[in-house]
PDB file of C-alpha atoms in Angstrom:
ATOM      1  CA  MET A   2       0.150   0.324  -0.178  1.00 46.00           C
ATOM      2  CA  ASN A   3       1.820   3.026  -0.687  1.00 48.00           C
ATOM      3  CA  SER A   4       1.426   6.334   1.114  1.00 44.00           C
ATOM      4  CA  ALA A   5      -1.100   8.470  -1.442  1.00 43.00           C
ATOM      5  CA  ILE A   6      -3.338   5.751  -0.324  1.00 50.00           C
ATOM      6  CA  GLN A   7      -1.886   5.023   3.343  1.00 56.00           C
ATOM      7  CA  HIS A   8      -4.383   7.321   5.105  1.00 70.00           C
ATOM      8  CA  GLU A   9      -7.469   6.468   3.830  1.00 87.00           C
ATOM      9  CA  PRO A  10      -9.799   4.141   6.012  1.00 92.00           C
ATOM     10  CA  LEU A  11     -10.502   1.315   3.822  1.00 93.00           C
ATOM     11  CA  HIS A  12      -8.295   0.094   0.725  1.00 92.00           C
ATOM     12  CA  ILE A  13      -8.472  -2.919  -1.211  1.00 92.00           C
ATOM     13  CA  GLU A  14      -5.488  -4.265  -3.726  1.00 89.00           C
ATOM     14  CA  GLN A  15      -4.722  -6.812  -5.673  1.00 88.00           C
ATOM     15  CA  LEU A  16      -1.034  -8.175  -6.063  1.00 86.00           C
ATOM     16  CA  GLU A  17       0.461 -10.516  -8.143  1.00 85.00           C
ATOM     17  CA  THR A  18       3.998 -11.434  -7.327  1.00 77.00           C
ATOM     18  CA  SER A  19       6.984 -14.195  -6.714  1.00 70.00           C
ATOM     19  CA  HIS A  20       8.767 -11.484  -4.871  1.00 66.00           C
ATOM     20  CA  TRP A  21       7.898  -8.939  -1.725  1.00 63.00           C
ATOM     21  CA  PRO A  22      11.311  -8.186  -0.507  1.00 55.00           C
ATOM     22  CA  THR A  23      10.340  -6.453   2.771  1.00 58.00           C
ATOM     23  CA  THR A  24       8.128  -6.736   5.511  1.00 56.00           C
ATOM     24  CA  ILE A  25       4.670  -4.604   5.863  1.00 62.00           C
ATOM     25  CA  GLN A  26       3.473  -3.043   8.590  1.00 60.00           C
ATOM     26  CA  ARG A  27       0.633  -0.333   9.054  1.00 67.00           C
ATOM     27  CA  PRO A  28      -0.183   0.593  12.535  1.00 69.00           C
ATOM     28  CA  THR A  29      -3.399   1.561  12.085  1.00 82.00           C
ATOM     29  CA  TYR A  30      -4.626  -1.146   9.830  1.00 90.00           C
ATOM     30  CA  TYR A  31      -6.191  -4.442  10.433  1.00 92.00           C
ATOM     31  CA  ARG A  32      -6.072  -5.868   6.984  1.00 92.00           C
ATOM     32  CA  LEU A  33      -7.158  -9.674   5.874  1.00 93.00           C
ATOM     33  CA  VAL A  34      -5.132 -11.401   2.967  1.00 92.00           C
ATOM     34  CA  PHE A  35      -6.438 -13.810   0.291  1.00 93.00           C
ATOM     35  CA  ILE A  36      -4.422 -15.656  -1.234  1.00 92.00           C
ATOM     36  CA  GLN A  37      -6.191 -16.315  -4.483  1.00 91.00           C
ATOM     37  CA  THR A  38      -3.549 -18.543  -5.883  1.00 90.00           C
ATOM     38  CA  GLY A  39      -0.265 -19.594  -5.031  1.00 89.00           C
ATOM     39  CA  ARG A  40       2.203 -21.335  -2.395  1.00 88.00           C
ATOM     40  CA  GLY A  41       5.071 -19.745   0.397  1.00 88.00           C
ATOM     41  CA  GLU A  42       5.749 -18.948   3.677  1.00 87.00           C
ATOM     42  CA  LEU A  43       3.952 -16.026   5.699  1.00 85.00           C
ATOM     43  CA  ILE A  44       6.213 -14.106   7.978  1.00 85.00           C
ATOM     44  CA  ILE A  45       3.518 -13.144  11.225  1.00 86.00           C
ATOM     45  CA  ASN A  46       5.484 -11.274  13.660  1.00 83.00           C
ATOM     46  CA  GLY A  47       8.553 -13.679  13.115  1.00 80.00           C
ATOM     47  CA  LYS A  48       6.848 -16.983  13.109  1.00 83.00           C
ATOM     48  CA  GLN A  49       6.518 -18.738   9.770  1.00 83.00           C
ATOM     49  CA  LEU A  50       3.793 -20.290   8.604  1.00 86.00           C
ATOM     50  CA  VAL A  51       3.188 -22.209   5.111  1.00 86.00           C
ATOM     51  CA  TYR A  52       0.477 -20.541   2.859  1.00 89.00           C
ATOM     52  CA  GLN A  53      -1.168 -21.802  -0.076  1.00 89.00           C
ATOM     53  CA  THR A  54      -4.470 -21.017  -2.190  1.00 91.00           C
ATOM     54  CA  GLY A  55      -7.634 -20.061  -0.807  1.00 91.00           C
ATOM     55  CA  ASP A  56      -5.936 -19.436   2.756  1.00 92.00           C
ATOM     56  CA  VAL A  57      -7.342 -16.417   4.348  1.00 93.00           C
ATOM     57  CA  PHE A  58      -5.418 -14.359   7.081  1.00 93.00           C
ATOM     58  CA  PHE A  59      -6.276 -11.746   9.197  1.00 93.00           C
ATOM     59  CA  LEU A  60      -3.755  -9.484  11.239  1.00 91.00           C
ATOM     60  CA  GLY A  61      -4.004  -6.916  13.603  1.00 88.00           C
ATOM     61  CA  PRO A  62      -2.342  -3.555  13.594  1.00 86.00           C
ATOM     62  CA  ALA A  63       0.383  -4.315  15.309  1.00 84.00           C
ATOM     63  CA  ASP A  64       1.264  -7.128  13.352  1.00 86.00           C
ATOM     64  CA  LYS A  65       4.206  -7.277  11.151  1.00 84.00           C
ATOM     65  CA  HIS A  66       4.553  -9.280   7.868  1.00 83.00           C
ATOM     66  CA  SER A  67       6.269 -10.563   5.178  1.00 83.00           C
ATOM     67  CA  PHE A  68       6.248 -13.672   2.439  1.00 83.00           C
ATOM     68  CA  LYS A  69       9.346 -16.186   1.764  1.00 81.00           C
ATOM     69  CA  ASN A  70      10.074 -18.824  -0.865  1.00 74.00           C
ATOM     70  CA  ILE A  71       7.167 -17.608  -2.630  1.00 80.00           C
ATOM     71  CA  GLN A  72       5.705 -19.541  -5.725  1.00 82.00           C
ATOM     72  CA  LYS A  73       4.450 -17.105  -7.898  1.00 85.00           C
ATOM     73  CA  THR A  74       1.381 -15.545  -5.591  1.00 89.00           C
ATOM     74  CA  SER A  75      -1.737 -13.375  -6.527  1.00 91.00           C
ATOM     75  CA  VAL A  76      -3.570 -11.799  -3.471  1.00 91.00           C
ATOM     76  CA  TYR A  77      -6.084  -9.311  -2.272  1.00 92.00           C
ATOM     77  CA  SER A  78      -4.986  -7.553   0.633  1.00 91.00           C
ATOM     78  CA  LEU A  79      -8.475  -5.962   2.400  1.00 94.00           C
ATOM     79  CA  TRP A  80      -6.923  -2.710   4.613  1.00 93.00           C
ATOM     80  CA  PHE A  81      -9.478  -0.732   7.465  1.00 93.00           C
ATOM     81  CA  THR A  82      -8.610   0.865   9.933  1.00 91.00           C
ATOM     82  CA  GLY A  83     -10.482   0.882  14.112  1.00 89.00           C
ATOM     83  CA  PRO A  84     -12.635   3.648  13.252  1.00 90.00           C
ATOM     84  CA  TYR A  85     -13.630   2.442   9.894  1.00 92.00           C
ATOM     85  CA  ILE A  86     -14.925  -0.340  12.076  1.00 91.00           C
ATOM     86  CA  SER A  87     -16.694   1.818  14.549  1.00 87.00           C
ATOM     87  CA  SER A  88     -18.134   4.093  11.831  1.00 89.00           C
ATOM     88  CA  LEU A  89     -20.300   0.727  10.762  1.00 89.00           C
ATOM     89  CA  MET A  90     -21.806   0.312  13.837  1.00 83.00           C
ATOM     90  CA  THR A  91     -25.004   2.932  13.543  1.00 72.00           C
ATOM     91  CA  THR A  92     -27.306   0.595  16.084  1.00 61.00           C
ATOM     92  CA  HIS A  93     -25.181  -1.657  17.758  1.00 55.00           C
ATOM     93  CA  VAL A  94     -21.775  -0.628  19.915  1.00 57.00           C
ATOM     94  CA  ASP A  95     -21.149  -4.214  20.677  1.00 65.00           C
ATOM     95  CA  LEU A  96     -20.730  -5.600  17.201  1.00 79.00           C
ATOM     96  CA  TRP A  97     -17.609  -7.496  15.772  1.00 86.00           C
ATOM     97  CA  PRO A  98     -16.432  -7.966  20.011  1.00 84.00           C
ATOM     98  CA  HIS A  99     -13.420 -10.409  18.800  1.00 85.00           C
ATOM     99  CA  ILE A 100     -12.350  -8.188  15.869  1.00 89.00           C
ATOM    100  CA  GLN A 101     -11.847  -5.529  18.500  1.00 80.00           C
ATOM    101  CA  ALA A 102     -10.433  -7.591  21.261  1.00 81.00           C
ATOM    102  CA  TYR A 103      -8.124  -9.207  18.161  1.00 84.00           C
ATOM    103  CA  ARG A 104      -4.284  -9.053  20.525  1.00 76.00           C
ATOM    104  CA  ALA A 105      -2.317 -12.073  18.990  1.00 76.00           C
ATOM    105  CA  PRO A 106      -2.136 -13.794  14.793  1.00 78.00           C
ATOM    106  CA  LEU A 107      -3.687 -16.951  14.716  1.00 81.00           C
ATOM    107  CA  SER A 108      -1.349 -19.814  14.068  1.00 76.00           C
ATOM    108  CA  GLY A 109      -2.731 -20.592  10.845  1.00 81.00           C
ATOM    109  CA  THR A 110      -5.130 -19.549   8.106  1.00 87.00           C
ATOM    110  CA  LEU A 111      -8.647 -17.722   9.617  1.00 89.00           C
ATOM    111  CA  ILE A 112     -11.138 -20.363   7.208  1.00 88.00           C
ATOM    112  CA  ALA A 113     -10.279 -24.081   6.594  1.00 82.00           C
ATOM    113  CA  ASN A 114     -13.531 -24.396   5.532  1.00 84.00           C
ATOM    114  CA  PRO A 115     -12.782 -24.696   1.065  1.00 86.00           C
ATOM    115  CA  THR A 116     -16.313 -23.198   1.008  1.00 88.00           C
ATOM    116  CA  GLU A 117     -16.762 -20.582   3.600  1.00 89.00           C
ATOM    117  CA  GLN A 118     -13.324 -19.793   1.876  1.00 90.00           C
ATOM    118  CA  ARG A 119     -14.804 -19.776  -1.211  1.00 91.00           C
ATOM    119  CA  THR A 120     -17.648 -17.273   0.536  1.00 91.00           C
ATOM    120  CA  LEU A 121     -16.188 -14.789   1.877  1.00 91.00           C
ATOM    121  CA  LEU A 122     -13.444 -14.093  -1.640  1.00 91.00           C
ATOM    122  CA  LEU A 123     -16.781 -13.540  -3.550  1.00 93.00           C
ATOM    123  CA  LEU A 124     -17.821 -10.925  -1.580  1.00 94.00           C
ATOM    124  CA  VAL A 125     -14.478  -9.280  -1.298  1.00 93.00           C
ATOM    125  CA  GLU A 126     -14.445  -9.988  -5.106  1.00 92.00           C
ATOM    126  CA  ILE A 127     -17.511  -7.807  -5.568  1.00 93.00           C
ATOM    127  CA  LEU A 128     -15.643  -5.171  -3.726  1.00 92.00           C
ATOM    128  CA  VAL A 129     -12.892  -5.489  -6.415  1.00 90.00           C
ATOM    129  CA  MET A 130     -15.731  -4.678  -8.988  1.00 91.00           C
ATOM    130  CA  GLU A 131     -16.687  -1.792  -6.875  1.00 89.00           C
ATOM    131  CA  ARG A 132     -12.995  -0.405  -7.275  1.00 86.00           C
ATOM    132  CA  GLN A 133     -12.904  -1.280 -10.938  1.00 86.00           C
ATOM    133  CA  ARG A 134     -16.303   0.721 -11.804  1.00 85.00           C
ATOM    134  CA  LEU A 135     -14.706   4.561 -10.312  1.00 81.00           C
ATOM    135  CA  CYS A 136     -17.238   3.611  -7.242  1.00 80.00           C
ATOM    136  CA  PRO A 137     -16.107   5.263  -4.069  1.00 85.00           C
ATOM    137  CA  LEU A 138     -15.408   2.863  -1.416  1.00 89.00           C
ATOM    138  CA  LEU A 139     -16.674   5.584   1.335  1.00 88.00           C
ATOM    139  CA  ALA A 140     -20.381   6.704   1.486  1.00 86.00           C
ATOM    140  CA  ASN A 141     -21.245   3.677  -0.648  1.00 91.00           C
ATOM    141  CA  PRO A 142     -23.954   1.411   0.577  1.00 92.00           C
ATOM    142  CA  VAL A 143     -22.885  -1.464  -1.352  1.00 92.00           C
ATOM    143  CA  VAL A 144     -19.982  -1.551  -0.010  1.00 94.00           C
ATOM    144  CA  GLU A 145     -20.734  -0.786   3.797  1.00 93.00           C
ATOM    145  CA  SER A 146     -22.841  -3.700   3.262  1.00 93.00           C
ATOM    146  CA  LEU A 147     -20.391  -6.146   1.500  1.00 94.00           C
ATOM    147  CA  MET A 148     -18.170  -4.908   4.751  1.00 95.00           C
ATOM    148  CA  LYS A 149     -20.353  -6.088   7.647  1.00 93.00           C
ATOM    149  CA  THR A 150     -20.852  -8.496   5.882  1.00 94.00           C
ATOM    150  CA  ILE A 151     -17.221  -9.449   5.937  1.00 94.00           C
ATOM    151  CA  LEU A 152     -16.633  -8.173   9.306  1.00 93.00           C
ATOM    152  CA  SER A 153     -19.514 -10.150  10.867  1.00 91.00           C
ATOM    153  CA  LEU A 154     -18.101 -13.302   9.087  1.00 91.00           C
ATOM    154  CA  VAL A 155     -14.175 -12.518  10.204  1.00 92.00           C
ATOM    155  CA  ASP A 156     -15.694 -12.440  13.524  1.00 89.00           C
ATOM    156  CA  ARG A 157     -17.491 -15.604  14.226  1.00 88.00           C
ATOM    157  CA  HIS A 158     -14.738 -17.482  12.745  1.00 87.00           C
ATOM    158  CA  LEU A 159     -12.235 -15.213  15.411  1.00 87.00           C
ATOM    159  CA  ALA A 160     -14.735 -16.265  17.864  1.00 82.00           C
ATOM    160  CA  GLN A 161     -14.452 -20.166  16.837  1.00 77.00           C
ATOM    161  CA  HIS A 162     -10.282 -19.796  16.709  1.00 75.00           C
ATOM    162  CA  SER A 163     -11.225 -18.610  20.685  1.00 69.00           C
ATOM    163  CA  ILE A 164     -13.505 -21.180  21.570  1.00 57.00           C
ATOM    164  CA  SER A 165     -10.903 -24.220  20.309  1.00 54.00           C
ATOM    165  CA  VAL A 166      -7.991 -23.125  22.274  1.00 54.00           C
ATOM    166  CA  SER A 167      -9.891 -22.090  25.573  1.00 50.00           C
ATOM    167  CA  ALA A 168     -11.671 -26.006  24.973  1.00 43.00           C
ATOM    168  CA  ARG A 169      -8.592 -27.223  25.201  1.00 46.00           C
ATOM    169  CA  SER A 170      -8.383 -29.199  28.631  1.00 43.00           C
ATOM    170  CA  THR A 171      -4.813 -27.495  29.823  1.00 46.00           C
ATOM    171  CA  THR A 172      -2.343 -25.241  28.112  1.00 52.00           C
ATOM    172  CA  PRO A 173       1.153 -26.255  27.781  1.00 60.00           C
ATOM    173  CA  SER A 174       3.093 -24.503  31.041  1.00 75.00           C
ATOM    174  CA  VAL A 175       6.344 -22.822  30.084  1.00 82.00           C
ATOM    175  CA  PHE A 176       8.325 -25.287  30.952  1.00 86.00           C
ATOM    176  CA  ILE A 177       6.290 -27.548  28.619  1.00 88.00           C
ATOM    177  CA  GLN A 178       6.755 -24.719  25.679  1.00 86.00           C
ATOM    178  CA  ARG A 179      11.117 -24.592  26.205  1.00 89.00           C
ATOM    179  CA  ILE A 180      10.726 -28.467  25.468  1.00 92.00           C
ATOM    180  CA  VAL A 181       9.168 -27.551  22.101  1.00 90.00           C
ATOM    181  CA  ALA A 182      10.933 -24.452  21.198  1.00 90.00           C
ATOM    182  CA  TYR A 183      13.941 -27.020  21.977  1.00 92.00           C
ATOM    183  CA  ILE A 184      12.255 -30.104  19.647  1.00 93.00           C
ATOM    184  CA  ASN A 185      11.524 -27.551  17.015  1.00 90.00           C
ATOM    185  CA  GLN A 186      15.302 -25.787  16.984  1.00 90.00           C
ATOM    186  CA  HIS A 187      16.816 -29.337  16.682  1.00 92.00           C
ATOM    187  CA  ILE A 188      14.160 -31.306  14.818  1.00 92.00           C
ATOM    188  CA  THR A 189      17.389 -32.224  12.162  1.00 92.00           C
ATOM    189  CA  GLU A 190      19.158 -33.304  14.633  1.00 92.00           C
ATOM    190  CA  PRO A 191      17.498 -36.808  15.419  1.00 91.00           C
ATOM    191  CA  GLY A 192      20.282 -37.259  17.968  1.00 92.00           C
ATOM    192  CA  LEU A 193      18.663 -34.559  20.094  1.00 94.00           C
ATOM    193  CA  LEU A 194      15.535 -35.364  20.273  1.00 95.00           C
ATOM    194  CA  ARG A 195      15.860 -38.778  22.097  1.00 94.00           C
ATOM    195  CA  MET A 196      14.185 -39.239  24.621  1.00 94.00           C
ATOM    196  CA  GLU A 197      17.295 -39.975  26.882  1.00 94.00           C
ATOM    197  CA  LYS A 198      18.943 -37.143  25.790  1.00 94.00           C
ATOM    198  CA  LEU A 199      15.549 -34.464  26.967  1.00 94.00           C
ATOM    199  CA  ALA A 200      15.430 -35.749  29.787  1.00 92.00           C
ATOM    200  CA  ASP A 201      19.054 -35.019  30.505  1.00 91.00           C
ATOM    201  CA  VAL A 202      18.315 -31.308  28.940  1.00 91.00           C
ATOM    202  CA  PHE A 203      15.689 -31.098  31.243  1.00 89.00           C
ATOM    203  CA  ASN A 204      16.608 -32.904  34.658  1.00 87.00           C
ATOM    204  CA  TYR A 205      13.734 -34.647  34.733  1.00 86.00           C
ATOM    205  CA  SER A 206      13.517 -38.667  34.312  1.00 89.00           C
ATOM    206  CA  ALA A 207      11.932 -39.932  30.804  1.00 90.00           C
ATOM    207  CA  SER A 208       9.141 -41.609  32.077  1.00 89.00           C
ATOM    208  CA  HIS A 209       8.281 -38.302  33.845  1.00 88.00           C
ATOM    209  CA  LEU A 210       9.019 -36.084  31.246  1.00 90.00           C
ATOM    210  CA  GLY A 211       6.933 -38.449  28.685  1.00 91.00           C
ATOM    211  CA  ALA A 212       3.826 -38.388  30.762  1.00 89.00           C
ATOM    212  CA  LEU A 213       3.969 -34.532  32.254  1.00 88.00           C
ATOM    213  CA  PHE A 214       4.258 -33.316  27.805  1.00 90.00           C
ATOM    214  CA  LYS A 215       1.238 -36.390  26.887  1.00 88.00           C
ATOM    215  CA  GLN A 216      -0.752 -34.899  30.552  1.00 85.00           C
ATOM    216  CA  GLN A 217      -0.660 -31.021  28.916  1.00 85.00           C
ATOM    217  CA  VAL A 218       0.232 -31.294  24.973  1.00 84.00           C
ATOM    218  CA  GLY A 219      -2.400 -34.711  24.242  1.00 84.00           C
ATOM    219  CA  GLU A 220       0.133 -36.617  22.238  1.00 88.00           C
ATOM    220  CA  SER A 221       3.518 -38.154  23.528  1.00 92.00           C
ATOM    221  CA  ILE A 222       6.701 -36.496  22.848  1.00 94.00           C
ATOM    222  CA  GLN A 223       7.706 -38.953  19.756  1.00 94.00           C
ATOM    223  CA  GLN A 224       4.455 -38.457  18.204  1.00 92.00           C
ATOM    224  CA  TYR A 225       4.646 -34.498  18.257  1.00 92.00           C
ATOM    225  CA  ILE A 226       8.099 -34.638  16.200  1.00 94.00           C
ATOM    226  CA  ILE A 227       7.048 -36.682  14.065  1.00 93.00           C
ATOM    227  CA  ARG A 228       4.037 -34.386  13.300  1.00 90.00           C
ATOM    228  CA  TYR A 229       6.427 -31.281  13.258  1.00 90.00           C
ATOM    229  CA  LYS A 230       9.156 -33.010  11.542  1.00 92.00           C
ATOM    230  CA  LEU A 231       6.631 -34.195   8.402  1.00 91.00           C
ATOM    231  CA  LYS A 232       5.003 -30.490   8.369  1.00 88.00           C
ATOM    232  CA  GLN A 233       8.806 -29.544   7.504  1.00 89.00           C
ATOM    233  CA  VAL A 234       8.834 -32.427   5.283  1.00 91.00           C
ATOM    234  CA  GLU A 235       5.429 -31.212   3.502  1.00 87.00           C
ATOM    235  CA  ALA A 236       6.626 -27.582   3.054  1.00 85.00           C
ATOM    236  CA  ARG A 237      10.272 -28.685   1.307  1.00 88.00           C
ATOM    237  CA  LEU A 238       8.127 -30.771  -1.357  1.00 88.00           C
ATOM    238  CA  SER A 239       6.161 -27.662  -1.745  1.00 81.00           C
ATOM    239  CA  LEU A 240       8.429 -24.662  -1.860  1.00 80.00           C
ATOM    240  CA  SER A 241      11.832 -26.834  -2.865  1.00 84.00           C
ATOM    241  CA  THR A 242      13.239 -28.586  -5.535  1.00 87.00           C
ATOM    242  CA  MET A 243      14.995 -30.648  -2.894  1.00 90.00           C
ATOM    243  CA  THR A 244      15.037 -34.520  -3.871  1.00 93.00           C
ATOM    244  CA  ILE A 245      13.588 -36.902  -1.693  1.00 94.00           C
ATOM    245  CA  SER A 246      16.468 -38.565  -0.899  1.00 94.00           C
ATOM    246  CA  GLN A 247      17.757 -34.969   0.463  1.00 94.00           C
ATOM    247  CA  ILE A 248      14.958 -34.622   2.401  1.00 94.00           C
ATOM    248  CA  ALA A 249      15.036 -38.275   4.153  1.00 93.00           C
ATOM    249  CA  ASP A 250      18.448 -36.904   4.952  1.00 93.00           C
ATOM    250  CA  GLU A 251      17.540 -33.504   6.385  1.00 92.00           C
ATOM    251  CA  PHE A 252      15.466 -34.726   8.611  1.00 92.00           C
ATOM    252  CA  GLY A 253      16.945 -37.608   9.898  1.00 92.00           C
ATOM    253  CA  PHE A 254      14.833 -40.087   8.543  1.00 92.00           C
ATOM    254  CA  SER A 255      17.054 -43.952   7.779  1.00 88.00           C
ATOM    255  CA  ASP A 256      16.532 -43.842   4.422  1.00 90.00           C
ATOM    256  CA  VAL A 257      13.416 -43.021   1.657  1.00 94.00           C
ATOM    257  CA  CYS A 258      11.798 -45.839   2.269  1.00 94.00           C
ATOM    258  CA  HIS A 259      11.263 -45.313   6.029  1.00 93.00           C
ATOM    259  CA  LEU A 260      10.267 -41.440   5.226  1.00 94.00           C
ATOM    260  CA  ASN A 261       7.607 -42.588   2.338  1.00 93.00           C
ATOM    261  CA  LYS A 262       5.977 -45.240   5.042  1.00 93.00           C
ATOM    262  CA  LEU A 263       5.334 -42.236   7.545  1.00 92.00           C
ATOM    263  CA  PHE A 264       4.201 -39.733   5.460  1.00 93.00           C
ATOM    264  CA  LYS A 265       1.996 -42.029   3.806  1.00 91.00           C
ATOM    265  CA  ARG A 266       0.455 -42.620   6.706  1.00 90.00           C
ATOM    266  CA  TYR A 267      -0.128 -39.330   7.690  1.00 87.00           C
ATOM    267  CA  TYR A 268      -1.068 -37.878   4.480  1.00 85.00           C
ATOM    268  CA  GLN A 269      -2.461 -40.426   2.361  1.00 88.00           C
ATOM    269  CA  HIS A 270       0.193 -39.872  -0.855  1.00 88.00           C
ATOM    270  CA  THR A 271       3.839 -41.031  -0.901  1.00 92.00           C
ATOM    271  CA  PRO A 272       5.991 -37.555  -0.520  1.00 93.00           C
ATOM    272  CA  THR A 273       6.417 -38.083  -4.992  1.00 93.00           C
ATOM    273  CA  ASN A 274       2.995 -37.982  -5.068  1.00 90.00           C
ATOM    274  CA  TYR A 275       2.166 -35.126  -2.760  1.00 87.00           C
ATOM    275  CA  ARG A 276       4.529 -33.351  -4.501  1.00 88.00           C
ATOM    276  CA  ARG A 277       2.752 -33.800  -7.830  1.00 85.00           C
ATOM    277  CA  SER A 278      -0.411 -33.517  -6.273  1.00 78.00           C
ATOM    278  CA  THR A 279       0.917 -29.716  -5.058  1.00 69.00           C
ATOM    279  CA  ALA A 280       3.191 -28.671  -8.610  1.00 61.00           C
ATOM    280  CA  LEU A 281       1.716 -25.263  -9.632  1.00 46.00           C
ATOM    281  CA  PHE A 282       1.035 -25.307 -13.481  1.00 37.00           C
TER     282      PHE A 282
END
């Protein structure tokens, strides 16, 4: 968003590129990012998220974001300010409470259901058509109606994310978060992720550490390691040209057959077939 329009309370733009070189932050704007096509990594406040076609991301005024390892990507970006939201509240001051209470970025796409993704994208495309017809976005009853619907859908999904988080029986303690951070940091070093090594690093018996982790996270340490490792494999398959053998070696699989077996168990495809199915043409 260039400086000439950065003070507009509502703005929408469509971008298509293979490279966003800078970190983007607009301290007075909320932002919805709609991935029309493409794959890559979206970095929000230093946290790396893999995106794909259909994903919708919601960001607040304090969030910094940038793109990385992009395959040609087309996005809609919808920017709006807090005062603009307030201007739409003609009757109910408590509309969209989860947007107004938003503090921390989500750990993934706002909407996972493809049908609901398409519904929201259609509303945004109508906004784009209004702009292309040179109709003003402000004081435009069509735009106001569309924005109220969009904000209501976003608020509903933010509420669902909030309920999902609060419904978890326990929140991982700071200690468990340290274990997870250690695992993530050393995910390509299998020797440092053996149960005996973890127990030694965190000064617990292996059995006690394993029980504590499963109680708070809901799965065993080894299950978490496998899932996280395969998530990184998925990213390599989608975003790099590394061979399957190179990927298997990077993450410490005994051989390609071992990687194939585990990956197919979790993704119902071999790594090779998964890469073919996600390739952009």
